[in-house]
Amino acid sequence: MSGVQLVDVTKSFGAVNVIPPLNLSFAEGEFVVIVGPSGCGKSTTLRMIAGLEPVTSGAIQIAGKDVTWARPKERDIAMVFQSYALYPHMDVAGNMSFALRLAGTPKDEVRRRVHAAAEMLELTEYLERRPKDLSGGQRQRVAMGRAIVRDAYCFLFDEPLSNLDAKLRATMRTELAILHRKLDRTMVYVTHDQIEAMTMADRIVIMEKGHVQQVGTPREVYNSPRNLFVAGFIGSPSMNFLDAELRADGPRVTGQGFDLPLPPRLREAVDGHRSRQVIVGLRPEHFAAPRTDGGTEASSLAPVDLGVKVAEYIGSSQFLAADIGGRQISAAIEVGPDSAPLTSGTYLFDTNRIYLFDETTGDAIT
Amino acid sequence: MPDTTETIVPAAERPWDLSMVGPYLFILPAVTVMLAGLVYPVIQAFYLSLYDWKIGTDFGDAPYVGTRHFIRMLGDENVWESIWVTLRFGFWTISIEMFLGVSLALLLEKPIRGASVFRTIFILPLMVSPVVVGLIWRYLFDARIGWINYYLGQIGIEPRVWLGDASLAFFAIVFTDIWQWTPFIFIIVIAGLQALPSEVLEASKIDGANWWQHILFVKLPMIRSILLIALLMRLIDVFRALEVMYILTGGGPGRATELLSLHIYNRAFDTQQLGYASAISVLLIVIVFLLSFAILKMGNPMSEKADI
Amino acid sequence: MSSGPVNITAASVAAILIATASLANPYEKYEGTTIVVSWPALSHFSAAETLVEEFTEETGIEVEIDALQYLKLRDRQILEMSKPEGEYDVVSWVVMWKGEYVSKGLLTPLSQFFTSGSLVDPHYDIDDIADAYLQNGGVVGGAKGYLPGVSGALYGIPFGAETSILAYRKDIFEEYGIEAPTTYDELTAAMTKLYDAGVPALTSRGKTGHQVTAGWLLHLAPMGGRIFDDEWNPVVNSPEAVKAAEFMRHVARTGPVGIETFGFGESAAAFLQGDAAMHLDTLKIAAMSRNPSLSKVDGNVGYALHPEGNRCGSETGGFAMGIPANAPNREAAFLFIQYMTNKAGDQRMVELGGDPIRISTLQNNTEGFDEYPVVAAQLPCADPDWRPLIPEWNEINIDVLGQALTQVITTDDPIQPIMDKANEQLREIMEREGYYTWASYRDAR
Ligand SMILES: Nc1ncnc2c1ncn2[C@@H]1O[C@H](COP(=O)(O)OP(=O)(O)O)[C@@H](O)[C@H]1O
Ligand SMILES: [Mg+2]
C-alpha cells in the first residue's frame, strides 16, 4: 500500500499520554491538513512521521515500507518547520542545496534544481544572501525551497505560515496549493488555522487532545460536522450554539427567542426523538436580512428576532453581535456595500442549514 | 495679520539638549575605569622600558636609556627563542584543547544518565588555582617520587626525568595545560551547543546529514563565534600563562619551557632587569594585539548578530 | 617610633642617676633601653629567640624582634636605614647585600665599639670566630670590595653562617667498601663505583637557573676555577671550569634520578630519603638528617671535608649582624651582638639548635654533633670568593651560567664549546656594564 499510514500509533512523554492509539491513512499525492487547537498533538504526530520523535507503540509506513524505526534520512521526506530552521551560516543557495549536496548529487544537477526552485519561489535574486538578511516571508520561501528541491516522496509542513502577516499568509496559501498541483506529492500539513485547512486540503483531519474527531474533505467537514467540536472549529466566525427543545409539531426546534421549522433533511433523523432537549447550531453566515423580493428560496427562510448590539461594517457584509432571547450570537449578513448600519429587528435564517446535536454526547443528529 | 514678509529659515542644526550628551555621560565611568585599568598600565610599562631600573633602588635614580632596551631585545636570541616556545606551546595546547573540549562537549551534550555528574567532575580542574595545579603536576611528574614514574615503573618502563629533559618537560607543560584548560573549552562549547535551535539541527537530519556531517557542517559552523571567542581567550591566556610553568619547571631545563611571560618574569625578578623586562612586555602586548586582531578579522564574534 | 624619645630620655635619666655610683655592671647604663632587631624568619633565628630572652633577663635591655620573610628583608631594611632616624638598632643581612649596604653608607663600622673599653668584653675573643665567616659576612672593602684585605673594615659579626661539607651514607660506603673521598678524583671514582652497583651516588641541585649554577660553583673553587680573573675577564671556559662542568655532568649521570629538576630542597630530600649516597652542600644537612620528620637516614650519616681538587675550598654563606648608621641605640645594639656571639652565646646557640660560628664551640661539642670536627677543620680553607658579589651577578648566574650548565647536564654536547659561548656572553654583559673602561683606557695610551 502506498501513501502514508499510521497504525495504532501512540506517544507518551514519560507518564503523560499525548497521542492515544491513532490510525490515519493518507493516499499518495494527497494534500492532507491536520488541524486542531494548540497543544492537541499535531506537531507530535508530524514529527513521528518524520522520524524526529520515536513512537511509543504502533507502526508507520511510508510508500509501502515500514519506517517505524527508520532514521529521518531513510524516509524520503522533506519538512518545513514553523521557525523555518534555516542554516544561519549558509546563504540561500546553500540552504536549498544542502540536502542535495549531502546526497552527492552532481553539481550541475544541484544548480539546475536550486535555480528552478528559486525561480518558482521568486528567490533568484536572493540566492547569495544569508537568512539574517531576508524578510520573514522570504525566509519562509527559502524553507519551502529547501523542501521542494528535494523531490521527496512526502512533504511535511508544521505551521509554516503562522509567523507571516495575514496578507502574505493568504498569498502563500494559494502558492502552496499551486505547488502541490505541480509537484503531485503527498503532503501533510499541520495548522491550527481552519481557513488554511479549508482552502488547501484535499482532506482534513481534525484533532483534539490527540483524538481524531473527523476526517473528510473540506465540504464534508463544513457541511456535515460529526460533532459539536468539529462544528465549532470549522467555519469562521464560529457556529452559534443554542439550547432548544425538539418539538414533534412541524417538526420544529424552539428555544428562548426563536422557533425554527426543521428542513426535510432532518425530519427523518429526529423521528425517534420527540420532545427532548437538543443543541441547535446556526452558522453566522446563514442569517440574512429580511427580503422584499420574496423568491422561491424564501420557503426555507424563517424569521428570527435579533437584538443588534454592534454592527461591524466589513464591506459587502456586516458582522453583527446580537442576542436571541438573551443569548449572545454572531451573524454575518450580506447586504451590499452601500447599506446603512443594521439595527435590531426581524431577520431571516436558512432552515436548510440548521444543525442539531445531542445534548449529552455532542454528536450530530442526522 | 501675519507678517507675510517673514520667511521660515530652517534650523541649521538640531537645537542642543541634554539627551545629546546623555549617552556619553553614561559611558563616561566605564571609559574612565577602562583608561585607568587597561591603558594606564600599558603606558606605564612603555615608560618603564625607557629606563634602566633595578629593583630596590630609587626609580628617580634610574638612568634614561631611550630605545636601548628595544634594540637589545630585537637582537636577543633568548627573547625570540621564548616567543618560539610560546607559539609552539600555544599551537599544541590550543589545538588539542579545542579538539578534546569540542569532542567531549558533543559527547556529553545529550541529557543521558550520569552526564551531569560527569560534567561537574570534568570541570573541576578549572576550579583549582593555577599555583595548586603547578604543585600537583610537579609532584606527579617528579622523577624520584612522582606517581607517573611510579606507575610507569609498575609496567616496566624506566623512570624518566619529566621536568629535566627538554622535550619531556615541554610535553609536561603542554599536558598540564591541556588538563587544566580543556574543561574551559568544554564548558563554553557545551553552553553554545545547548543554545542551538533544535529545529535547525532536526532540519539537517531530515536533509540527510549523517553523524559527522551533522557535526561538521551544521553544529560547528553554528557555534563558530563561540569557538572563535574560546580560541581568542585561550590564545591570550597562552601569552599570559605564568604560575603553572613557574612552579612546574621555572622555564627549564634551559629555556625549553620558558614562555614569553615567564621570560619576562625571570628577567624582571630573577635577574632584576626591570626596564628590559618592561621592553619585552611591550613586545608581548604587541604580539597579543596582532594575534587577536587576526582572529577578529577571521570573524568578529561581537559583530555577529543573534540569528534565527 | 613614637616611644623612641621617651625611652632615650628614660635611659639618660637612669644613666645620670647611676653615674654617681661606681659601675658594677657594663649593662647597667642601658637598662630599660629597648632595641629593635631586624632578622629573617629562619630556623637559626627562631632558635635564637630563647637566647634573646636570656639577654633581656641578664642585662635589663629590652629587645623587640622584627622577623621578616627572607625575601622581604632587604627592602625593609634599606627603607629603614635610609631614613634620617631609623627604627632598627640591629640588622641581619645576607652576605650578598653587604657591599651595597656599605657603599650606600648605611652601616656603622664596628671598630668604633671595639675601641671602647667599657663596651668590649676582653674575653670576647674575636679571633676565635671562624675567619672565613668573619671575612665573608662582616668585612667590606677589601679587594674587589667584598674580599678580605688590608683595605677592608669590619661591619658585622657572622650569625647564622654556614659552609659546605660532604655528608655520606656510612652504611652504603661500608657495604661497597668505599672510603670517604678526600679528593675529587676519589669522589669521581666512588660515584662511578656506586652507580655501577645501582646506587644513586651524589645528589645535587640542578634545576635551570641559579640552582644548577650553585651546584657547579661548589666544585669550581676546589678545582681551582673562578668566574673572573683579577681584571674582570670571565674565565668560565678555563680548563678548571670545564673540568667542574664535566664533573657536574658526571654527577647528573650517576646521581639520583631528576637532578635536572632539583632545587636545594629536592636535592637534600633525595639524600635524606635514602635515594642518594652523598650530599655535598651546606652543613645544614647534618641538622636536617637528625630531624625525624625529614630524614630516614639518621645514624647512618658520616661527614668529611669538602673534597679537594687542586686546592681546598668550601663555600661560605649565610648571615651576619651589624648596626645601622642611623640606629638610635648603638651601644646597646653592640652589647646585644656581643652577647649573642660570644663564647657563652655561641654555646647556647648550639644547645638551642642553631649553627655555631666559633672554632672553640665546634671543638667543644663533638658529642652528638658528628659534623662539628669536620666543620672546624673545613673552615680554615673556606673560600669567600667562590662567586663574585657584584650587581651583575644575578644575570650572569641565572641567564648565562644557569643556561649553559643546564645544557651541560641535560645533553651530550661537547662541554668546551658550551662554556666558550657562556664566557663570551659574560664578557658582553661586563662590557655593557663598563667593567673594561680601565683596560681600554690603558690600551689606548
Ligand atoms: N518533548 C516533550 N515533552 C513533554 N511533553 C511534550 C513534548 N513535546 C510535546 N509535548 C506535549 O504534547 C502535547 C502535544 O504537543 P504538540 O504536538 O507540540 O502540540 P501542537 O498540536 O500544538 O503541535 C502538548 O501538551 C505538549 O505539551
Ligand atoms: Mg505545534
PDB file of C-alpha atoms in Angstrom, chain B residues 55-56 72 77 138 143-144 161 163-164 249-250 252-255 267 270-273, chain C residues 207-208 257-258 260-262 266 269-270 273 275 394-395 398-399 403 406 410 421 432:
ATOM      1  CA  ILE B  55      64.549  46.602  41.906  1.00  0.00           C
ATOM      2  CA  GLY B  56      65.198  48.080  45.340  1.00  0.00           C
ATOM      3  CA  ARG B  72      68.879  44.920  22.650  1.00  0.00           C
ATOM      4  CA  GLU B  77      68.003  35.370  20.672  1.00  0.00           C
ATOM      5  CA  ARG B 138      55.159  18.970  39.660  1.00  0.00           C
ATOM      6  CA  ALA B 143      61.280  11.885  38.654  1.00  0.00           C
ATOM      7  CA  ARG B 144      62.128  10.418  42.042  1.00  0.00           C
ATOM      8  CA  VAL B 161      63.177  12.911  34.269  1.00  0.00           C
ATOM      9  CA  LEU B 163      60.793  18.014  34.038  1.00  0.00           C
ATOM     10  CA  GLY B 164      64.537  17.791  33.410  1.00  0.00           C
ATOM     11  CA  THR B 249      59.620  23.914  35.515  1.00  0.00           C
ATOM     12  CA  GLY B 250      60.555  27.526  36.128  1.00  0.00           C
ATOM     13  CA  GLY B 252      63.731  24.895  32.359  1.00  0.00           C
ATOM     14  CA  PRO B 253      65.521  22.862  31.521  1.00  0.00           C
ATOM     15  CA  GLY B 254      67.419  25.572  29.743  1.00  0.00           C
ATOM     16  CA  ARG B 255      64.750  27.643  28.091  1.00  0.00           C
ATOM     17  CA  ARG B 267      64.204  38.996  33.599  1.00  0.00           C
ATOM     18  CA  ASP B 270      65.403  36.870  38.951  1.00  0.00           C
ATOM     19  CA  THR B 271      67.913  38.993  37.163  1.00  0.00           C
ATOM     20  CA  GLN B 272      66.334  42.283  38.246  1.00  0.00           C
ATOM     21  CA  GLN B 273      66.338  43.992  34.876  1.00  0.00           C
TER      22      GLN B 273
ATOM     23  CA  LYS C 207      67.358  22.991  38.117  1.00  0.00           C
ATOM     24  CA  THR C 208      67.819  25.571  35.388  1.00  0.00           C
ATOM     25  CA  VAL C 257      67.033  10.481  39.057  1.00  0.00           C
ATOM     26  CA  GLY C 258      65.756  14.000  38.455  1.00  0.00           C
ATOM     27  CA  GLU C 260      67.934  18.291  36.388  1.00  0.00           C
ATOM     28  CA  THR C 261      64.868  19.456  38.321  1.00  0.00           C
ATOM     29  CA  PHE C 262      66.323  19.665  41.844  1.00  0.00           C
ATOM     30  CA  GLU C 266      64.716  18.326  46.410  1.00  0.00           C
ATOM     31  CA  ALA C 269      65.329  15.315  50.271  1.00  0.00           C
ATOM     32  CA  ALA C 270      66.875  12.782  47.913  1.00  0.00           C
ATOM     33  CA  GLN C 273      65.033   9.863  51.997  1.00  0.00           C
ATOM     34  CA  ASP C 275      67.846   7.958  47.435  1.00  0.00           C
ATOM     35  CA  ASN C 394      72.124  37.687  39.152  1.00  0.00           C
ATOM     36  CA  GLU C 395      72.072  37.998  35.410  1.00  0.00           C
ATOM     37  CA  ILE C 398      70.739  32.809  36.067  1.00  0.00           C
ATOM     38  CA  ASP C 399      70.733  33.874  32.443  1.00  0.00           C
ATOM     39  CA  GLN C 403      71.514  28.055  30.912  1.00  0.00           C
ATOM     40  CA  THR C 406      71.644  23.007  32.046  1.00  0.00           C
ATOM     41  CA  THR C 410      70.900  17.508  30.095  1.00  0.00           C
ATOM     42  CA  LYS C 421      79.859  30.539  24.498  1.00  0.00           C
ATOM     43  CA  ARG C 432      77.816  46.542  28.668  1.00  0.00           C
TER      44      ARG C 432
END
